[in-house]
Tab-separated table of C-alpha atoms in Angstrom:
chain	number	residue	atom	x	y	z
A	1	MET	CA	-144.511	-33.875	145.906
A	2	ILE	CA	-147.861	-35.299	146.930
A	3	CYS	CA	-151.113	-36.153	145.121
A	4	TRP	CA	-154.130	-34.631	146.891
A	5	GLU	CA	-156.499	-37.304	145.482
A	6	CYS	CA	-154.769	-40.547	146.553
A	7	PHE	CA	-151.931	-39.146	148.756
A	8	ASN	CA	-149.274	-40.889	146.696
A	9	TYR	CA	-145.907	-39.221	147.249
A	10	THR	CA	-143.671	-41.568	145.264
A	11	TYR	CA	-144.838	-42.226	141.675
A	12	PHE	CA	-145.477	-39.445	139.166
A	13	GLU	CA	-145.594	-38.844	135.422
A	14	THR	CA	-144.425	-35.992	133.239
A	15	ASP	CA	-143.822	-35.224	129.559
A	16	VAL	CA	-140.237	-34.475	128.556
A	17	GLU	CA	-138.379	-34.020	125.303
A	18	THR	CA	-135.607	-36.313	124.188
A	19	LEU	CA	-133.566	-36.709	121.036
A	20	LYS	CA	-133.362	-39.616	118.603
A	21	GLU	CA	-130.861	-40.238	115.882
A	22	LEU	CA	-131.868	-41.201	112.351
A	23	LYS	CA	-129.358	-43.111	110.297
A	24	THR	CA	-130.131	-43.512	106.644
A	25	GLY	CA	-128.321	-45.942	104.414
A	26	LYS	CA	-128.766	-48.619	101.798
A	27	ASP	CA	-130.552	-50.882	104.271
A	28	GLY	CA	-133.147	-48.247	105.092
A	29	MET	CA	-133.558	-46.025	108.093
A	30	ILE	CA	-132.367	-46.882	111.601
A	31	ILE	CA	-133.716	-45.033	114.647
A	32	GLN	CA	-131.447	-45.183	117.674
A	33	ASP	CA	-130.147	-43.252	120.674
A	34	SER	CA	-127.772	-40.469	119.784
A	35	MET	CA	-124.196	-41.191	120.843
A	36	PHE	CA	-121.342	-38.688	121.090
A	37	ASP	CA	-118.183	-40.755	121.623
A	38	ASP	CA	-119.301	-43.051	124.461
A	39	TYR	CA	-121.868	-40.621	125.937
A	40	ASN	CA	-125.506	-41.470	125.318
A	41	TYR	CA	-126.890	-38.008	124.598
A	42	SER	CA	-130.526	-39.183	124.248
A	43	GLN	CA	-130.598	-40.737	127.699
A	44	GLY	CA	-128.642	-37.863	129.235
A	45	MET	CA	-131.083	-35.334	127.802
A	46	LEU	CA	-134.075	-37.336	129.067
A	47	ARG	CA	-132.655	-37.502	132.611
A	48	ASP	CA	-131.631	-33.831	132.625
A	49	ASN	CA	-135.030	-32.653	131.362
A	50	LEU	CA	-136.837	-34.834	133.891
A	51	THR	CA	-134.729	-33.447	136.749
A	52	ASP	CA	-135.297	-29.900	135.459
A	53	VAL	CA	-139.094	-30.304	135.379
A	54	VAL	CA	-139.232	-31.839	138.857
A	55	GLN	CA	-136.915	-29.208	140.371
A	56	TYR	CA	-138.905	-26.442	138.676
A	57	CYS	CA	-142.163	-27.799	140.132
A	58	ILE	CA	-140.602	-28.067	143.597
A	59	ASN	CA	-139.088	-24.561	143.462
A	60	GLN	CA	-142.013	-22.731	141.879
A	61	ASN	CA	-144.707	-24.702	143.743
A	62	ALA	CA	-147.839	-22.490	143.402
A	63	ASP	CA	-146.703	-20.996	140.078
A	64	VAL	CA	-146.996	-24.344	138.296
A	65	LEU	CA	-150.665	-24.683	139.281
A	66	ASP	CA	-153.436	-23.499	136.983
A	67	HIS	CA	-156.693	-21.849	138.079
A	68	ASN	CA	-158.153	-25.284	139.004
A	69	LEU	CA	-155.143	-25.889	141.285
A	70	GLU	CA	-153.906	-28.554	138.895
A	71	ASN	CA	-150.227	-29.040	138.172
A	72	ARG	CA	-149.375	-28.168	134.562
A	73	TYR	CA	-146.351	-30.463	134.409
A	74	LEU	CA	-146.737	-33.413	136.781
A	75	ASN	CA	-149.542	-35.854	137.340
A	76	CYS	CA	-149.971	-38.768	139.706
A	77	ALA	CA	-148.931	-42.127	138.223
A	78	ARG	CA	-151.354	-43.997	140.529
A	79	CYS	CA	-154.673	-42.202	139.992
A	80	GLY	CA	-153.842	-39.851	137.097
A	81	SER	CA	-154.851	-36.750	139.043
A	82	LYS	CA	-153.076	-33.486	138.285
A	83	LYS	CA	-153.590	-32.144	141.810
A	84	VAL	CA	-149.930	-32.562	142.652
A	85	THR	CA	-148.111	-30.058	144.865
A	86	LYS	CA	-145.432	-29.852	147.480
A	87	PRO	CA	-146.740	-31.364	150.734
A	88	TYR	CA	-145.909	-28.245	152.734
A	89	SER	CA	-145.191	-24.575	152.301
A	90	THR	CA	-141.908	-23.068	153.483
A	91	TRP	CA	-143.653	-19.772	154.203
A	92	THR	CA	-144.864	-19.108	157.720
A	93	SER	CA	-145.784	-15.810	159.340
A	94	ARG	CA	-143.747	-16.641	162.453
A	95	ARG	CA	-140.539	-17.904	160.906
A	96	HIS	CA	-139.139	-14.649	159.495
A	97	LEU	CA	-138.852	-11.171	160.988
A	98	PRO	CA	-139.859	-8.209	158.847
A	99	ILE	CA	-136.870	-7.318	156.632
A	100	GLU	CA	-136.259	-3.948	158.379
A	101	GLN	CA	-135.993	-5.698	161.748
A	102	GLU	CA	-133.785	-8.425	160.292
A	103	ILE	CA	-131.420	-5.782	158.839
A	104	LEU	CA	-131.237	-3.952	162.170
A	105	LYS	CA	-130.577	-7.199	163.989
A	106	ASN	CA	-127.690	-8.066	161.664
A	107	HIS	CA	-126.332	-4.524	161.385
A	108	GLN	CA	-123.197	-5.137	163.457
A	109	GLU	CA	-122.305	-8.240	161.448
A	110	PHE	CA	-122.752	-6.296	158.203
A	111	LYS	CA	-120.480	-3.488	159.456
A	112	GLU	CA	-117.785	-6.022	160.298
A	113	LEU	CA	-118.114	-7.588	156.859
A	114	ARG	CA	-117.666	-4.223	155.119
A	115	LYS	CA	-114.749	-3.323	157.405
A	116	GLU	CA	-113.116	-6.638	156.595
A	117	ARG	CA	-113.389	-5.897	152.872
A	118	PHE	CA	-112.092	-2.329	153.309
A	119	ASN	CA	-109.003	-3.548	155.186
A	120	ALA	CA	-108.391	-6.570	152.972
A	121	ASP	CA	-105.046	-5.216	151.674
A	122	GLN	CA	-103.858	-4.216	155.151
A	123	LEU	CA	-103.651	-7.616	156.734
A	124	PRO	CA	-100.930	-8.068	159.375
A	125	VAL	CA	-97.552	-9.147	157.950
A	126	LEU	CA	-96.614	-12.523	159.333
A	127	TRP	CA	-93.009	-12.530	158.103
A	128	LYS	CA	-90.523	-10.069	156.696
A	129	SER	CA	-87.896	-10.735	154.055
A	130	LYS	CA	-84.327	-9.989	155.270
B	1	MET	CA	-136.219	-42.748	101.866
B	2	GLN	CA	-133.258	-40.401	101.827
B	3	ILE	CA	-132.359	-37.352	103.917
B	4	ASN	CA	-129.763	-34.885	102.679
B	5	CYS	CA	-128.154	-31.995	104.520
B	6	ARG	CA	-127.990	-29.010	102.178
B	7	SER	CA	-125.379	-27.345	104.373
B	8	CYS	CA	-122.619	-29.952	104.610
B	9	GLY	CA	-123.822	-32.410	101.984
B	10	LYS	CA	-123.802	-35.423	104.310
B	11	ALA	CA	-126.717	-37.799	104.207
B	12	ASN	CA	-126.311	-40.307	106.989
B	13	GLU	CA	-126.904	-39.011	110.548
B	14	PHE	CA	-129.671	-36.680	111.721
B	15	LEU	CA	-131.202	-35.744	115.076
B	16	LEU	CA	-134.906	-35.363	115.764
B	17	PRO	CA	-136.519	-34.287	119.077
B	18	LEU	CA	-139.356	-36.426	120.367
B	19	TRP	CA	-141.741	-35.966	123.310
B	20	VAL	CA	-142.078	-38.908	125.682
B	21	ARG	CA	-144.177	-39.525	128.796
B	22	THR	CA	-141.964	-40.584	131.675
B	23	THR	CA	-143.138	-42.397	134.775
B	24	PHE	CA	-140.706	-41.924	137.629
B	25	LYS	CA	-140.396	-42.304	141.362
B	26	PHE	CA	-138.727	-40.373	144.153
B	27	ASN	CA	-136.106	-42.452	145.944
B	28	ASP	CA	-135.478	-42.169	149.673
B	29	ASP	CA	-132.336	-40.102	149.054
B	30	GLY	CA	-134.287	-37.606	146.908
B	31	SER	CA	-132.966	-38.867	143.565
B	32	LEU	CA	-135.267	-39.921	140.708
B	33	SER	CA	-135.611	-43.362	139.126
B	34	ILE	CA	-137.282	-43.823	135.752
B	35	LEU	CA	-139.885	-46.594	135.676
B	36	HIS	CA	-141.306	-46.302	132.176
B	37	VAL	CA	-140.962	-44.221	129.029
B	38	LYS	CA	-143.798	-44.009	126.502
B	39	PRO	CA	-143.364	-42.182	123.171
B	40	LEU	CA	-146.015	-39.523	122.611
B	41	GLU	CA	-145.166	-38.991	118.957
B	42	SER	CA	-144.738	-41.415	116.112
B	43	LEU	CA	-141.399	-40.790	114.464
B	44	GLU	CA	-142.710	-41.975	111.101
B	45	GLU	CA	-145.701	-39.634	111.263
B	46	LYS	CA	-143.473	-36.793	112.368
B	47	LEU	CA	-141.133	-37.361	109.438
B	48	THR	CA	-143.964	-37.262	106.929
B	49	ASP	CA	-145.284	-34.088	108.566
B	50	ASN	CA	-144.134	-30.892	106.854
B	51	HIS	CA	-143.273	-29.147	110.138
B	52	VAL	CA	-140.444	-31.574	110.868
B	53	HIS	CA	-138.062	-29.638	108.587
B	54	ASN	CA	-137.398	-27.084	111.318
B	55	GLU	CA	-136.705	-29.728	113.953
B	56	LEU	CA	-134.611	-32.237	112.024
B	57	VAL	CA	-130.936	-31.281	112.315
B	58	CYS	CA	-127.769	-32.708	110.826
B	59	LYS	CA	-125.588	-34.357	113.468
B	60	SER	CA	-122.371	-33.220	111.801
B	61	CYS	CA	-123.038	-29.499	111.265
B	62	SER	CA	-126.232	-28.874	113.349
B	63	SER	CA	-127.928	-27.267	110.359
B	64	ASN	CA	-131.679	-27.689	109.982
B	65	ASP	CA	-131.531	-27.085	106.236
B	66	VAL	CA	-132.316	-30.665	105.267
B	67	GLU	CA	-134.115	-32.234	102.364
B	68	ILE	CA	-136.272	-35.336	102.790
B	69	ILE	CA	-136.755	-37.477	99.704
B	70	PHE	CA	-139.408	-40.077	100.335
B	71	ASN	CA	-138.774	-42.008	97.133
B	72	GLU	CA	-135.254	-41.536	95.833
B	73	TYR	CA	-136.003	-43.867	92.888
B	74	GLU	CA	-138.858	-41.662	91.686
B	75	GLU	CA	-136.629	-39.777	89.237
B	76	SER	CA	-135.137	-42.927	87.709
B	77	ASP	CA	-138.627	-44.498	87.511
B	78	LYS	CA	-139.820	-41.463	85.619
B	79	THR	CA	-136.845	-41.651	83.226
B	80	ASN	CA	-137.450	-45.364	82.677
B	81	ARG	CA	-141.131	-44.714	81.945
B	82	GLU	CA	-140.224	-41.991	79.465
B	83	LEU	CA	-137.677	-44.291	77.767
B	84	ALA	CA	-140.239	-47.085	77.568
B	85	ALA	CA	-142.758	-44.665	76.077
B	86	LEU	CA	-140.232	-43.487	73.474
B	87	GLU	CA	-139.323	-47.079	72.597
B	88	GLY	CA	-143.033	-47.862	72.265
B	89	LEU	CA	-143.429	-45.028	69.764
């Protein structure tokens, strides 16, 4: 990801949801991370949600931008700008053939694949029981 | 303050979701490192908010049917006041 205001490509901010545990007792209320056995569920959830948001922004790219071309989830941690996108687009008019041409080009390979599946139970016998 | 689960009857451990602002960085290998976490919600304010009832869940049975009693001594205070009033009469 890159910020189009300051060209920072390292530090970003996002809002994620985590879980806290409330323990009530005679001494009052204690707020702490939620533990299941020795697994810290609060920290695990925070990391998972952060990874999810970042991967979603990387995969969706243009879909996470609003009409002002501002990212709805991430913002730059240096300048605070929300103009954060992927630094490049994977789409190019020269990289891919039209799908019809691509199918024709790979037709022989597809036929072999289907043939392989059709003859899957007729493989040559390598040994015979006496 | 006391929180009771109406489903399983336990009153000690509950889970509450909270939004936080996370500052992170991309490492050279593509992984993420967390630099800072800032709470966006005050847990105390959220507890006193009426909408928290749907979000607060019991850790034992995952039920969100919980009852929050802000002053568990309120009932006994009231009884004491009534007794004092009767004695005064």
